[in-house]
Tab-separated table of C-alpha atoms in Angstrom:
chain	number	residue	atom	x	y	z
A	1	UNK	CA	0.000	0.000	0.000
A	2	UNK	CA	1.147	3.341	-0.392
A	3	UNK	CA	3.180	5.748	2.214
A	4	UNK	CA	-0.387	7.835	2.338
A	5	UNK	CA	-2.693	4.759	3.192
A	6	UNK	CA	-0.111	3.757	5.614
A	7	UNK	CA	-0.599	7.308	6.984
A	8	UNK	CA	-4.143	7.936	6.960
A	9	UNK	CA	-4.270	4.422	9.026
A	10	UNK	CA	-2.231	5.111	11.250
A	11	UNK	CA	-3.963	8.950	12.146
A	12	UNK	CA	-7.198	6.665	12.247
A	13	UNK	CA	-6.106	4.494	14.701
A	14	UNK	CA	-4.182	7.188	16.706
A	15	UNK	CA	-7.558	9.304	16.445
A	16	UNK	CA	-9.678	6.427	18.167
A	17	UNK	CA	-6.479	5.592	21.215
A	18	UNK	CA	-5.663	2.199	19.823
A	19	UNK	CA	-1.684	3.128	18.835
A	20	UNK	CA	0.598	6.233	19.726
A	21	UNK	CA	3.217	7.733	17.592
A	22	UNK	CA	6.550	9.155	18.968
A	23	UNK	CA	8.210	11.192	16.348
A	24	UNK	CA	11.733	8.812	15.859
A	25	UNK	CA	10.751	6.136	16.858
A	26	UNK	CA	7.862	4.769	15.124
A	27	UNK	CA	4.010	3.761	16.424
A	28	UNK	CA	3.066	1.310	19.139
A	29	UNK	CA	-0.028	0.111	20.098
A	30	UNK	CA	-1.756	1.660	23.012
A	31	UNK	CA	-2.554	0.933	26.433
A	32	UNK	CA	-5.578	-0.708	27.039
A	33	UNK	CA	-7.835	2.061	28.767
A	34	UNK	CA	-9.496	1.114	32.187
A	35	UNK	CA	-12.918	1.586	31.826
A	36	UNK	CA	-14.773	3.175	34.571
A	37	UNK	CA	-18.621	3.219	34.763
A	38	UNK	CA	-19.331	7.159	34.667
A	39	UNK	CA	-22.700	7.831	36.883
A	40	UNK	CA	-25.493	9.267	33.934
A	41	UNK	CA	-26.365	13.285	34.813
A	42	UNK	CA	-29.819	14.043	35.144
A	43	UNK	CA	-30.493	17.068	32.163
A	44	UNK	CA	-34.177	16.804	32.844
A	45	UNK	CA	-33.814	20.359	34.044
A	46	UNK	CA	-32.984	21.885	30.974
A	47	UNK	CA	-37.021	20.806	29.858
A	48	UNK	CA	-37.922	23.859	31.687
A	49	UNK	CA	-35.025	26.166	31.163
A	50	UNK	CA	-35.856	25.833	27.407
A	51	UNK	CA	-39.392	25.835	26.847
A	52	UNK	CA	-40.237	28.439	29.567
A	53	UNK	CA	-41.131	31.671	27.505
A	54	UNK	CA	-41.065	35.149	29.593
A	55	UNK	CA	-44.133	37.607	28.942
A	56	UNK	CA	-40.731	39.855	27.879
A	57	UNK	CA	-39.732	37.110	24.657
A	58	UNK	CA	-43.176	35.589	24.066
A	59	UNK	CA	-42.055	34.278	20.698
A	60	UNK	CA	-41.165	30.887	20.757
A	61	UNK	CA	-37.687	31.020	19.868
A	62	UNK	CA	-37.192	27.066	19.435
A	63	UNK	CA	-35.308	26.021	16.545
A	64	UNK	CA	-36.481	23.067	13.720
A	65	UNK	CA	-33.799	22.578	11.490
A	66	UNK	CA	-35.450	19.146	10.096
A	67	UNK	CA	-36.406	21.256	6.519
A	68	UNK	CA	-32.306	21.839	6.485
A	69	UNK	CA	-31.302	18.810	7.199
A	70	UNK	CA	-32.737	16.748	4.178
A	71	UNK	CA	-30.909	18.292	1.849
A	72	UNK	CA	-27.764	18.186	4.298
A	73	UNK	CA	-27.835	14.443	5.730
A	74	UNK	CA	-25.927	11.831	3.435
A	75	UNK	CA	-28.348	9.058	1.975
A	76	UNK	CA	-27.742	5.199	3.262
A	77	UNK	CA	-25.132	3.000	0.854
A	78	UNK	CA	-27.279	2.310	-2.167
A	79	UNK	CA	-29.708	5.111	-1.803
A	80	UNK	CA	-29.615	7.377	-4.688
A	81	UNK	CA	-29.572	10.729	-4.071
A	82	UNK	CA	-33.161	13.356	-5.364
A	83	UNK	CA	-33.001	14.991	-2.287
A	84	UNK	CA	-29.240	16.942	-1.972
A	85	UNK	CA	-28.719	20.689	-2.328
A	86	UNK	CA	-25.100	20.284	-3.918
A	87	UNK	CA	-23.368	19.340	-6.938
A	88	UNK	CA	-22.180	15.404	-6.932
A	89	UNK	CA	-18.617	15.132	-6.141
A	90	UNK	CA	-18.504	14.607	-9.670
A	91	UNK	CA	-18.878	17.952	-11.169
A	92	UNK	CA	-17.415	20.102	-8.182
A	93	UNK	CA	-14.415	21.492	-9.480
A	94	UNK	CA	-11.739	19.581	-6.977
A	95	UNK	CA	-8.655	20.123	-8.955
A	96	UNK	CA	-9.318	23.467	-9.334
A	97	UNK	CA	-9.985	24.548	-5.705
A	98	UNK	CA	-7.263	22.200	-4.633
A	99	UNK	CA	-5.010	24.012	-6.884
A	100	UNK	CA	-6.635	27.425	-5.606
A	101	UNK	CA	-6.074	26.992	-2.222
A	102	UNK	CA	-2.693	25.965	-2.392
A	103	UNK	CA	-1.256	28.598	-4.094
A	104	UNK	CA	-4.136	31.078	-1.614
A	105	UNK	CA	-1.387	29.686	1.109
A	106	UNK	CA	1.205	30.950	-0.076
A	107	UNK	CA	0.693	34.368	-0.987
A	108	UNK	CA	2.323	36.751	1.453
A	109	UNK	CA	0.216	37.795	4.085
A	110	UNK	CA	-2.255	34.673	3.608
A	111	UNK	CA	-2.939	33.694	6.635
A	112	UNK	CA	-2.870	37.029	8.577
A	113	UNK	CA	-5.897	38.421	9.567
A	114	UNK	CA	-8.003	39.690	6.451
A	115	UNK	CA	-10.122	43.443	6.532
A	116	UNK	CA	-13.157	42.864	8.370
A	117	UNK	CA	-15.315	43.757	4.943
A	118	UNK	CA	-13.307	41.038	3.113
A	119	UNK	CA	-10.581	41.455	0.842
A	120	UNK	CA	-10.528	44.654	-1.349
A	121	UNK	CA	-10.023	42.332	-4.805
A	122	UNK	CA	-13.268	39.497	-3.763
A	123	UNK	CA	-15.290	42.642	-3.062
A	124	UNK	CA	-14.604	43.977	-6.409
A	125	UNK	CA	-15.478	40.737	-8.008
A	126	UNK	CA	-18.506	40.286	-6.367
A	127	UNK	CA	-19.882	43.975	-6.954
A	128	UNK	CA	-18.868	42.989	-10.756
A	129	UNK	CA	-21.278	40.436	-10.144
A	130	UNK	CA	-23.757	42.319	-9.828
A	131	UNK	CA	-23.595	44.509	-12.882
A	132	UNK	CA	-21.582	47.263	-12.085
A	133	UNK	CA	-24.360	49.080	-9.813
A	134	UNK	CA	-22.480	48.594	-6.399
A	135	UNK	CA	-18.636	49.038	-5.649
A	136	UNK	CA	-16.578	47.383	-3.642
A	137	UNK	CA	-17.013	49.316	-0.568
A	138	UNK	CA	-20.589	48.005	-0.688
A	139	UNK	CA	-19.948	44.707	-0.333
A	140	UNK	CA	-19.060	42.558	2.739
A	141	UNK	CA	-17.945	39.093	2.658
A	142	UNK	CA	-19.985	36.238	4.248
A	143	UNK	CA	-18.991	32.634	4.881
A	144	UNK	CA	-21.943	30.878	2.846
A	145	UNK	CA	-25.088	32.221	2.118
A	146	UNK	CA	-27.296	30.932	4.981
A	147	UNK	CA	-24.694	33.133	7.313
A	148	UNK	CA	-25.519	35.817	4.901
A	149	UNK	CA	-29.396	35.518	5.282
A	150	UNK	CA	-29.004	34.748	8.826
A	151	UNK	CA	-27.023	38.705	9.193
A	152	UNK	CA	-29.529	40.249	6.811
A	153	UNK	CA	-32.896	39.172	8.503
A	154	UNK	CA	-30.995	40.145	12.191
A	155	UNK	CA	-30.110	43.210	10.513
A	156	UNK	CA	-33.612	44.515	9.310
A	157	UNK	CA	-36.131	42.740	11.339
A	158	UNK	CA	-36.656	42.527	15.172
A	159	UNK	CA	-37.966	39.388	16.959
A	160	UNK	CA	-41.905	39.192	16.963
A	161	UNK	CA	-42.469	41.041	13.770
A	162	UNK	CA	-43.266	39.864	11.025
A	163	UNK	CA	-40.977	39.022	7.311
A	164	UNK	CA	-42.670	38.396	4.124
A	165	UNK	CA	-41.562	35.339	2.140
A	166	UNK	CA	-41.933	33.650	-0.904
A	167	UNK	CA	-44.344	30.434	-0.737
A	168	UNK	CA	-43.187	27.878	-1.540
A	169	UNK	CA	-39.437	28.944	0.063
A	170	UNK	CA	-36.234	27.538	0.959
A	171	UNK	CA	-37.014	25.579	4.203
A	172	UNK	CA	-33.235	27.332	5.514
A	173	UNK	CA	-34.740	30.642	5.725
A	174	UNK	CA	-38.000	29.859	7.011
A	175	UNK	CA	-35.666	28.357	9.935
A	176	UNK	CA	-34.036	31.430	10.284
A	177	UNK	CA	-36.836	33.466	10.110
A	178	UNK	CA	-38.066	31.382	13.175
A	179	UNK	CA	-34.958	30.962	15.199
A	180	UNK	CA	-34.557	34.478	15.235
A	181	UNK	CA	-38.333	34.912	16.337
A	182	UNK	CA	-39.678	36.213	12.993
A	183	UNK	CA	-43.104	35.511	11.795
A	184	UNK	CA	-42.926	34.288	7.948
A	185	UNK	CA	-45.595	35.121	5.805
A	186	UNK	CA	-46.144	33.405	2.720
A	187	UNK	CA	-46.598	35.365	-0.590
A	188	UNK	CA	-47.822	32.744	-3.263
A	189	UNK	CA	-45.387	32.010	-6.345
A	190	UNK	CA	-46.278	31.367	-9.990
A	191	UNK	CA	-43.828	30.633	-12.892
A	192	UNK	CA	-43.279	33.880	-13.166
A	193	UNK	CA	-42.220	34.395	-10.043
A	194	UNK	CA	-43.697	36.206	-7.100
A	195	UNK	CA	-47.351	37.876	-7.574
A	196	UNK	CA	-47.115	41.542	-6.912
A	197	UNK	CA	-50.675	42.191	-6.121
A	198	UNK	CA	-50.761	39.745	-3.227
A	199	UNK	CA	-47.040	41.193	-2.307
A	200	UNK	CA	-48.835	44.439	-2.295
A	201	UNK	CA	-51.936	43.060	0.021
A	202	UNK	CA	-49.238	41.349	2.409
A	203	UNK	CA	-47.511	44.181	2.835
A	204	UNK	CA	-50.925	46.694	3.899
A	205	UNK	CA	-52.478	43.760	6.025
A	206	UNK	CA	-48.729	42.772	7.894
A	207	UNK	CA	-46.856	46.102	8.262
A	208	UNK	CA	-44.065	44.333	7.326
A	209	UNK	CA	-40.727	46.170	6.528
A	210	UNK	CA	-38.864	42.844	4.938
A	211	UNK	CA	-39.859	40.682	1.431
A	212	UNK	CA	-37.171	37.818	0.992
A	213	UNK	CA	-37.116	36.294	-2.724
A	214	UNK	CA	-35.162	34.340	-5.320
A	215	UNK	CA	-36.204	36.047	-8.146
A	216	UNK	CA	-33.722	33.616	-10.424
A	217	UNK	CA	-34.525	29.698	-10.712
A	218	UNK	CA	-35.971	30.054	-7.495
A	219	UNK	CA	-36.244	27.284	-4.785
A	220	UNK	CA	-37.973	25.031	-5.089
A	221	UNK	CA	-40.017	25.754	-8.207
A	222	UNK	CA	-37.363	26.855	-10.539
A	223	UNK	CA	-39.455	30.214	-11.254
A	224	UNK	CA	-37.568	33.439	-12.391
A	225	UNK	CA	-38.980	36.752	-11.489
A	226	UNK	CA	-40.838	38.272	-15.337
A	227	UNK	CA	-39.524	41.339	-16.397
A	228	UNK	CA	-42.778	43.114	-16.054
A	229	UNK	CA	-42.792	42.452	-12.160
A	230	UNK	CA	-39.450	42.932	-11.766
A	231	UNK	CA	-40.163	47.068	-10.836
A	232	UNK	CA	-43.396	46.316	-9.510
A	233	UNK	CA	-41.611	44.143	-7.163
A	234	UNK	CA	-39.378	47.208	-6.357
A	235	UNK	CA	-42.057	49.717	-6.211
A	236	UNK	CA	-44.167	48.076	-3.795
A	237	UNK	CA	-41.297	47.567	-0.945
A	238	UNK	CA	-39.965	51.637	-1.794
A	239	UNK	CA	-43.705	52.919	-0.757
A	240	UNK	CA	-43.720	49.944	1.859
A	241	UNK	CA	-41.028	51.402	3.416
A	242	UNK	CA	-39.406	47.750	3.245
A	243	UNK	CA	-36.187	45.749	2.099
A	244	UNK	CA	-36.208	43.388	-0.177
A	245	UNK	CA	-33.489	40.416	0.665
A	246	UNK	CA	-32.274	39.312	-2.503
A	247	UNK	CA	-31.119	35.766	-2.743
A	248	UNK	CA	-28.835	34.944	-5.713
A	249	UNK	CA	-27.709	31.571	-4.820
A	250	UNK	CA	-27.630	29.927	-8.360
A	251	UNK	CA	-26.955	32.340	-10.934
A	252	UNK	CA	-24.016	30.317	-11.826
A	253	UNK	CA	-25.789	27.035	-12.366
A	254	UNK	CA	-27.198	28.447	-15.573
A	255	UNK	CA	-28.142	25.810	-17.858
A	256	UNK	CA	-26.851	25.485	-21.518
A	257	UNK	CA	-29.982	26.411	-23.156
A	258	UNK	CA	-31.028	29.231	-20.842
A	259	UNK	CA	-30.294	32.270	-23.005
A	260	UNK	CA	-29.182	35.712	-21.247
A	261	UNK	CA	-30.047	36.073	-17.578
A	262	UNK	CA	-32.028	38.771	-15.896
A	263	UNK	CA	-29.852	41.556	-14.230
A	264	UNK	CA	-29.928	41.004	-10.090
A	265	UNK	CA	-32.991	43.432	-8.615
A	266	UNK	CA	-29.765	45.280	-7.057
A	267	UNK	CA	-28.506	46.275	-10.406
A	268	UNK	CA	-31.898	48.251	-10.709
A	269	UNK	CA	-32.256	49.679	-7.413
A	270	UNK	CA	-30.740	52.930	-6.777
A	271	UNK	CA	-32.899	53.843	-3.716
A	272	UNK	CA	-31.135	50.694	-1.443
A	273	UNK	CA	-34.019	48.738	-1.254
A	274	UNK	CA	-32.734	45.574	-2.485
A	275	UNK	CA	-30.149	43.960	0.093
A	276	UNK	CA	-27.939	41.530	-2.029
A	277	UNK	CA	-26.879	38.137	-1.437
A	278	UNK	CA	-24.945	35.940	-3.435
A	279	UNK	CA	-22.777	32.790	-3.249
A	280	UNK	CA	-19.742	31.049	-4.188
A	281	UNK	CA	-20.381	27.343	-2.932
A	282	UNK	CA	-23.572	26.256	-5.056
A	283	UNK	CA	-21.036	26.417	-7.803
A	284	UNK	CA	-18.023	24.526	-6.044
A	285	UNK	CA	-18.601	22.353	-3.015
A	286	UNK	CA	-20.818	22.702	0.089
A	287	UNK	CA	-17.199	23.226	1.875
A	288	UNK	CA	-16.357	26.103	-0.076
A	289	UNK	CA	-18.526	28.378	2.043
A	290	UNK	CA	-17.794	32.128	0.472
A	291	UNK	CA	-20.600	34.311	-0.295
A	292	UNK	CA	-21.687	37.930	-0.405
A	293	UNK	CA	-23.619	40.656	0.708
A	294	UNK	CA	-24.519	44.285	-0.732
A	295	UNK	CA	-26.316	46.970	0.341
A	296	UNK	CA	-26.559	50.651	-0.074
A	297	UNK	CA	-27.204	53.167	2.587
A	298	UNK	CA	-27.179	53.024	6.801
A	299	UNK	CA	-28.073	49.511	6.050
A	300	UNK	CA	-24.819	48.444	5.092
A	301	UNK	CA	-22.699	49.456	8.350
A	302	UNK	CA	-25.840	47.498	10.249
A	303	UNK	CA	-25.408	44.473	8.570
A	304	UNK	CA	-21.442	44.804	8.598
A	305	UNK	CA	-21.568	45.337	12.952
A	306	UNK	CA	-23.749	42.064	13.105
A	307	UNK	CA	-21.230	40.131	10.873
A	308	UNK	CA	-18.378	41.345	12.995
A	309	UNK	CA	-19.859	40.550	16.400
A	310	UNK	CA	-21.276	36.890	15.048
A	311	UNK	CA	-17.798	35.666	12.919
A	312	UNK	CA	-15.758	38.671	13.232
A	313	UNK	CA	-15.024	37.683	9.630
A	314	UNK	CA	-14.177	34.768	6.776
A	315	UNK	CA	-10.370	32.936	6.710
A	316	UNK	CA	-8.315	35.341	4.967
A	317	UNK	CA	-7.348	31.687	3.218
A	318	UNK	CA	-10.542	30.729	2.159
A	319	UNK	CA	-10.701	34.170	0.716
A	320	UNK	CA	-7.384	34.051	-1.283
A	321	UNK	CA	-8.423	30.367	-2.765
A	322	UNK	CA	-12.189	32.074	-3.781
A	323	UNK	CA	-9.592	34.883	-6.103
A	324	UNK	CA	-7.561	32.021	-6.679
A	325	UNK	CA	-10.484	30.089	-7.947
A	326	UNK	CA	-11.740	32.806	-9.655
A	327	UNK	CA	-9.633	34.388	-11.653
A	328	UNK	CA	-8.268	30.681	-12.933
A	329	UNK	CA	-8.699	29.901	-16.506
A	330	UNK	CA	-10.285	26.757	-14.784
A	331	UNK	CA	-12.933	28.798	-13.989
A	332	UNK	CA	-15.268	29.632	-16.897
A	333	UNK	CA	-14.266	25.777	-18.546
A	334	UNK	CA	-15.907	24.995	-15.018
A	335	UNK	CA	-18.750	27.047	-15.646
A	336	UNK	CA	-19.190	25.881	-19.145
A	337	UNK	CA	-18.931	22.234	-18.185
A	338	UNK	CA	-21.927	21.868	-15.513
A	339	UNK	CA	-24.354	24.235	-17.809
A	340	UNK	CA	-23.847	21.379	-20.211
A	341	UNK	CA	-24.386	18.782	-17.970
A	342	UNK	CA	-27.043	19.721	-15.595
A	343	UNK	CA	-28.872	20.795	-19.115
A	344	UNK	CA	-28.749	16.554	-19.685
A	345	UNK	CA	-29.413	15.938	-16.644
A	346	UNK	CA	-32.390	17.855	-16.159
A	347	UNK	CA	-33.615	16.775	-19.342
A	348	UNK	CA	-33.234	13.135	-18.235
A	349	UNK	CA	-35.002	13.277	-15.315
A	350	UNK	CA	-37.675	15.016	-17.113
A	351	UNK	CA	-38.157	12.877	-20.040
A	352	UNK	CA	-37.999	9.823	-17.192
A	353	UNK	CA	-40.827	11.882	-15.180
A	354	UNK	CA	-43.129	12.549	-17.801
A	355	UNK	CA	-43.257	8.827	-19.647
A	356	UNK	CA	-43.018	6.766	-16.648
A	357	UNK	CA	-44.568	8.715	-14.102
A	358	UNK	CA	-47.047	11.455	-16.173
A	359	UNK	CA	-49.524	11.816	-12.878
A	360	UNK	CA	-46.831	13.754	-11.365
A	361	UNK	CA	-47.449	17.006	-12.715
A	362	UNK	CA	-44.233	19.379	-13.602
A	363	UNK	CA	-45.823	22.822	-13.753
A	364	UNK	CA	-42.645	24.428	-14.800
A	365	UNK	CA	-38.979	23.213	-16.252
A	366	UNK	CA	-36.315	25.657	-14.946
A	367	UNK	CA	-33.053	26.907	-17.582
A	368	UNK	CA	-31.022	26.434	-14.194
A	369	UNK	CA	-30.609	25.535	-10.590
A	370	UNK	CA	-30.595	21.809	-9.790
A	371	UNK	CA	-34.269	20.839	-8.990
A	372	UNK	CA	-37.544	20.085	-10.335
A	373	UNK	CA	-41.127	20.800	-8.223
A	374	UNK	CA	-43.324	18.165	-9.114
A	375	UNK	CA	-47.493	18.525	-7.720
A	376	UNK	CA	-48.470	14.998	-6.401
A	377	UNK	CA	-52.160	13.973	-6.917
A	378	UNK	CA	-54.968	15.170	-4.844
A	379	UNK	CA	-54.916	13.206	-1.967
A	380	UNK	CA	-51.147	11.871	-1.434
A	381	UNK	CA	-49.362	12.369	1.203
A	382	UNK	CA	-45.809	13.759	0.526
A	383	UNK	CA	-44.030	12.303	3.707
A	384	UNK	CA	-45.759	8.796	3.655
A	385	UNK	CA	-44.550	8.413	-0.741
A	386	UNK	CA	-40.842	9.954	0.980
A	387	UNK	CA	-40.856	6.763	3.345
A	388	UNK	CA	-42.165	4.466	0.552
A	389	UNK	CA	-39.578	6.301	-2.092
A	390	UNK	CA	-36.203	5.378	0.843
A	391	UNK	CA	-37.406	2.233	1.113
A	392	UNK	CA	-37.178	1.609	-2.477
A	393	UNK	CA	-33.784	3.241	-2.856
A	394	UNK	CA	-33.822	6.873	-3.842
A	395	UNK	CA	-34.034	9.824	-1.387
A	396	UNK	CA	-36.570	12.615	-1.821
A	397	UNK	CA	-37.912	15.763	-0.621
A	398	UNK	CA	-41.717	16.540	0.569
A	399	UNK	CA	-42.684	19.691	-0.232
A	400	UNK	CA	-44.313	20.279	3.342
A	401	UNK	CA	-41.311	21.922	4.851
A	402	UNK	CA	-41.531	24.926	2.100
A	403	UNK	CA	-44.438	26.235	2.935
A	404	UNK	CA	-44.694	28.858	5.936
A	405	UNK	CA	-48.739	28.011	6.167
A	406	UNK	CA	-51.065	24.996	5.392
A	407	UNK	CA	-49.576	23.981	1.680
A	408	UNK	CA	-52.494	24.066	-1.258
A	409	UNK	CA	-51.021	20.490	-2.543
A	410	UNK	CA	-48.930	17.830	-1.760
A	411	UNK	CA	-45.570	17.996	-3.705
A	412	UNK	CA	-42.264	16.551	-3.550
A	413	UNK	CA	-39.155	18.382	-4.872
A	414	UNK	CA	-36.242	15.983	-7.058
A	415	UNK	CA	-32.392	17.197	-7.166
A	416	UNK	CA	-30.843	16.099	-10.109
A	417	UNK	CA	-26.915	17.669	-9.314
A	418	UNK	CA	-26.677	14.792	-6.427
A	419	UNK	CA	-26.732	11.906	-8.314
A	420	UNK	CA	-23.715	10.790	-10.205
A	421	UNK	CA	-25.248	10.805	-13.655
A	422	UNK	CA	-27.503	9.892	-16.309
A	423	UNK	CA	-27.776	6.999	-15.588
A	424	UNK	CA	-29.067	7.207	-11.864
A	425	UNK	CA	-31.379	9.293	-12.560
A	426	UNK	CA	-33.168	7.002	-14.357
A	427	UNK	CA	-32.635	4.509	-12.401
A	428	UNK	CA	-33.611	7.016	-9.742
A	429	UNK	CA	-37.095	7.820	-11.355
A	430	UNK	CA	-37.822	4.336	-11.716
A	431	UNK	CA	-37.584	3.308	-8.032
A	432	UNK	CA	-39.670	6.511	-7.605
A	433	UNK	CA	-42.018	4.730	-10.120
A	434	UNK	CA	-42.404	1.591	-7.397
A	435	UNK	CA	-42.655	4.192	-4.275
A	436	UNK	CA	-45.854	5.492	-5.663
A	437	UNK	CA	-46.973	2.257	-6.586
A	438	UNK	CA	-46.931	1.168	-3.527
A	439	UNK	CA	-48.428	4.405	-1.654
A	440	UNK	CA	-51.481	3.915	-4.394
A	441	UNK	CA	-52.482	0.461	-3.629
A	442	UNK	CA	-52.727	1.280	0.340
C-alpha cells in the first residue's frame, strides 16, 4: 500500500487511542484504557429552562432545522440521491480549488488576519457580479449564504415582527426566520415568479418592513422573477417602506440552453431597497462556504456590525483560494462544463418523469438551478410516498417543509446535481415509479 494509506491508518487508529506515535521512533499500540462506569447526569432540568417563555420574549424562539437537514444528511449505501442541495462530487471542481487553495497559502500575508469587509479584490469581483451598480465598498464578505441571510434578517427585522416570504421557500430561511423569532408570511409564487398584487396586500395587512425572494430559478419551483414584475416588485417595498433580501444563490448554475439572464434586482435599485446576497459554494462544493452581501445606505454598516460581532469575519485563506479560484482559466471551462451537464441531466429526469410517471405534474422546467417541483395527486401524502420512495432506494424531498402556512397540494421536490449521472437518474425515477406504486395500492 502506499506511504499515504499507511498514513491515513495510522492517524485513524491514533484518532480512536488504539496506537501512539513518537516522532523517531515509530508507532506502538496503546494501552488498554481502564474503563470506569461514569454515573449518567440528570439534564431533565434543561425541559424547563428551554421551553419556559417570559411575557418579555413571548415568541417561541425554538429552533427546527429538520427542513435543512434533508438536503444536508448523506443518503444510506445504495440510496440514490433526489433529495441533496449540492453538486455530486462529480462535477465540483476539486482540482481546481485544490489548486486554488494551495497557491491562496502561499501568498504573502495569507494567513494574517483579512479586513473585516473582506478582501478589497473578492469585493470587487462580487460587486462585478452584480452589474456594475455597487462598488466594492458596498460589499461585505460572508462565509456561505445561509450566514448571509441569517445577518440580513438580524439586521432589518426585530424578533416578533413579522418578514414576508416567498411560498413555496427555501425551508433554511423559514428556519431562520423562526430561530430568530420572525413571523414568515407566505406570498404565493407562480412561474413567473412572485405575484405583486398579493405582495402588495401582504404588505398593507402585515406592516411588514422585509420581502425575501429568489427572483432567479428560485427554490424550489425553478421560477424566475418576469420582467414586467421585476419594478413592480421594487415599487411596492420603496412605498412599503421595506427591504427586499435578494437571494442569488444559483446564478451560476445556468443551464446550456437558458439564453441571457435577468440583471440582479440590485442592479436596478438605486434607492437601497434591495439587500444583495450571493454565493460562491452552489457552484463549487458545500465546503467552499464564500458568499456575499450588498447593500446601499445606513443599512450596510448594520449588517457589517452584526457580521463582525457573530464571525468577526471569513479565513483570509478561504478568501485568497475564492480569487484564486476565480480568476483561474479553470474557472469559466468549469462554468461551461456543468451548464452542459445539468442541461442533460435535467432533461433526463424530465423525459424519465413525464413517460413513466405522467400523474406527477411538472408545472414548470427551470433553464437552471438543480431541482424540479413536481405537484403529487390530490390526496397523497408527501411524507408517507418519501418513506415508501427510501425504502425503495432513492431519497426525496416533501414539499411540506416549504411552505410557511397549510400547503395548497402535496408535492415533492427531485435534485438532479446529487446523483452521479444519467444513468441514476433514471434509475432514480424508476424506483420513484415503485414508491408510488406502492403508496397507491394502500
Amino acid at each position: 500500500m502506499s506511504p499515504v494509506t499507511v498514513s491515513r491508518a495510522l492517524a485513524q487508529l491514533s484518532a480512536e487511542g488504539l496506537v501512539v506515535t513518537r516522532p523517531g521512533a515509530g508507532a506502538f499500540r496503546a494501552r488498554p484504557r481502564t474503563r470506569t462506569a461514569t454515573p449518567a447526569g440528570d439534564t431533565s432540568w434543561q425541559e424547563v429552562a428551554l421551553s419556559a417563555d417570559s411575557s418579555a420574549d413571548p415568541v417561541p424562539r425554538s429552533v427546527d432545522a429538520s427542513g435543512v437537514l434533508v438536503s444536508l444528511d448523506a443518503p444510506a449505501p445504495g440510496v440514490i440521491e433526489f433529495n441533496g442541495g449540492y453538486l455530486h462530487p462529480s462535477l465540483q471542481p476539486e482540482r481546481a480549488m485544490a489548486a486554488a487553495l494551495s497557491r491562496a497559502g502561499r501568498r504573502p500575508g495569507a494567513w494574517g488576519r483579512p479586513p473585516m469587509e473582506g478582501l478589497p479584490e473578492l469585493r470587487e469581483w462580487f460587486a462585478r457580479g452584480i452589474g456594475g451598480a455597487v462598488s466594492a465598498a458596498e460589499v461585505l464578505i460572508t462565509s456561505g449564504g445561509q450566514s448571509a441571510l441569517t445577518t440580513a434578517l438580524r439586521a432589518l427585522t426585530t424578533p416578533g415582527t413579522p418578514v414576508l416570504v416567498e411560498s413555496p421557500t427555501y425551508p433554511g430561511m423559514l428556519a431562520i426566520a423562526r430561530a430568530a423569532g420572525l413571523r414568515p408570511v407566505p406570498v404565493p409564487v407562480d412561474p413567473d415568479g412572485v405575484k405583486p398584487d398579493l405582495l402588495a396586500d401582504a404588505f398593507r395587512a402585515t406592516g411588514a418592513r422585509v420581502f425575501v425572494c429568489q427572483p432567479l430559478f428560485q427554490n424550489p419551483t425553478g421560477a424566475v422573477l418576469a420582467p414586467q414584475r421585476r419594478g413592480e416588485v421594487l415599487r411596492i417595498a420603496r412605498e412599503a417602506g421595506a427591504f427586499v433580501v435578494e437571494d442569488d444563490f444559483v446564478r451560476r448554475l445556468v443551464h446550456e440552453d437558458a439564453g441571457p439572464l435577468p440583471r440582479p434586482l440590485a442592479a436596478d435599485d438605486p434607492d437601497g431597497v434591495v439587500v444583495h446576497v450571493g454565493s460562491l459554494t452552489k457552484a463549487t462544493s458545500p465546503s467552499f462556504r464564500v458568499s456575499a452581501l450588498a447593500a446601499r445606505g445606513p443599512v450596510l454598516e448594520r449588517l457589517r456590525a452584526i457580521q463582525v460581532v457573530d464571525t468577526f469575519f471569513v479565513p483570509r485563506p478561504l478568501q485568497e483560494a475564492a480569487l484564486e479560484l476565480v480568476g483561474s482559466p479553470a474557472w469559466p471551462r468549469h462554468l461551461r462544463a456543468i451548464s452542459a451537464e445539468l442541461r442533460a441531466r435535467r432533461d433526463a429526469m424530465t423525459a424519465e418523469l413525464l413517460s413513466g410517471l405522467p400523474d406527477l405534474a411538472l408545472p414548470h422546467i427551470p433553464s437552471g438551478g438543480y431541482h424540479l417541483w413536481l405537484r403529487l395527486p390530490e390526496g397523497t401524502d408527501d411524507t408517507a410516498l418519501t418513506s415508501a420512495a427510501l425504502r425503495a432506494g432513492v431519497a426525496i424531498t416533501p414539499g411540506r417543509p416549504y411552505f410557511s402556512a397549510e400547503p395548497p397540494a402535496p408535492f415533492v421536490r427531485l435534485s438532479f446535481a446529487a446523483a452521479a449521472g444519467t444513468g441514476e437518474i433514471i434509475e432514480g425515477v424508476r424506483r420513484l415509479r415503485t414508491a408510488c406504486d406502492e403508496v397507491r395500492a394502500r
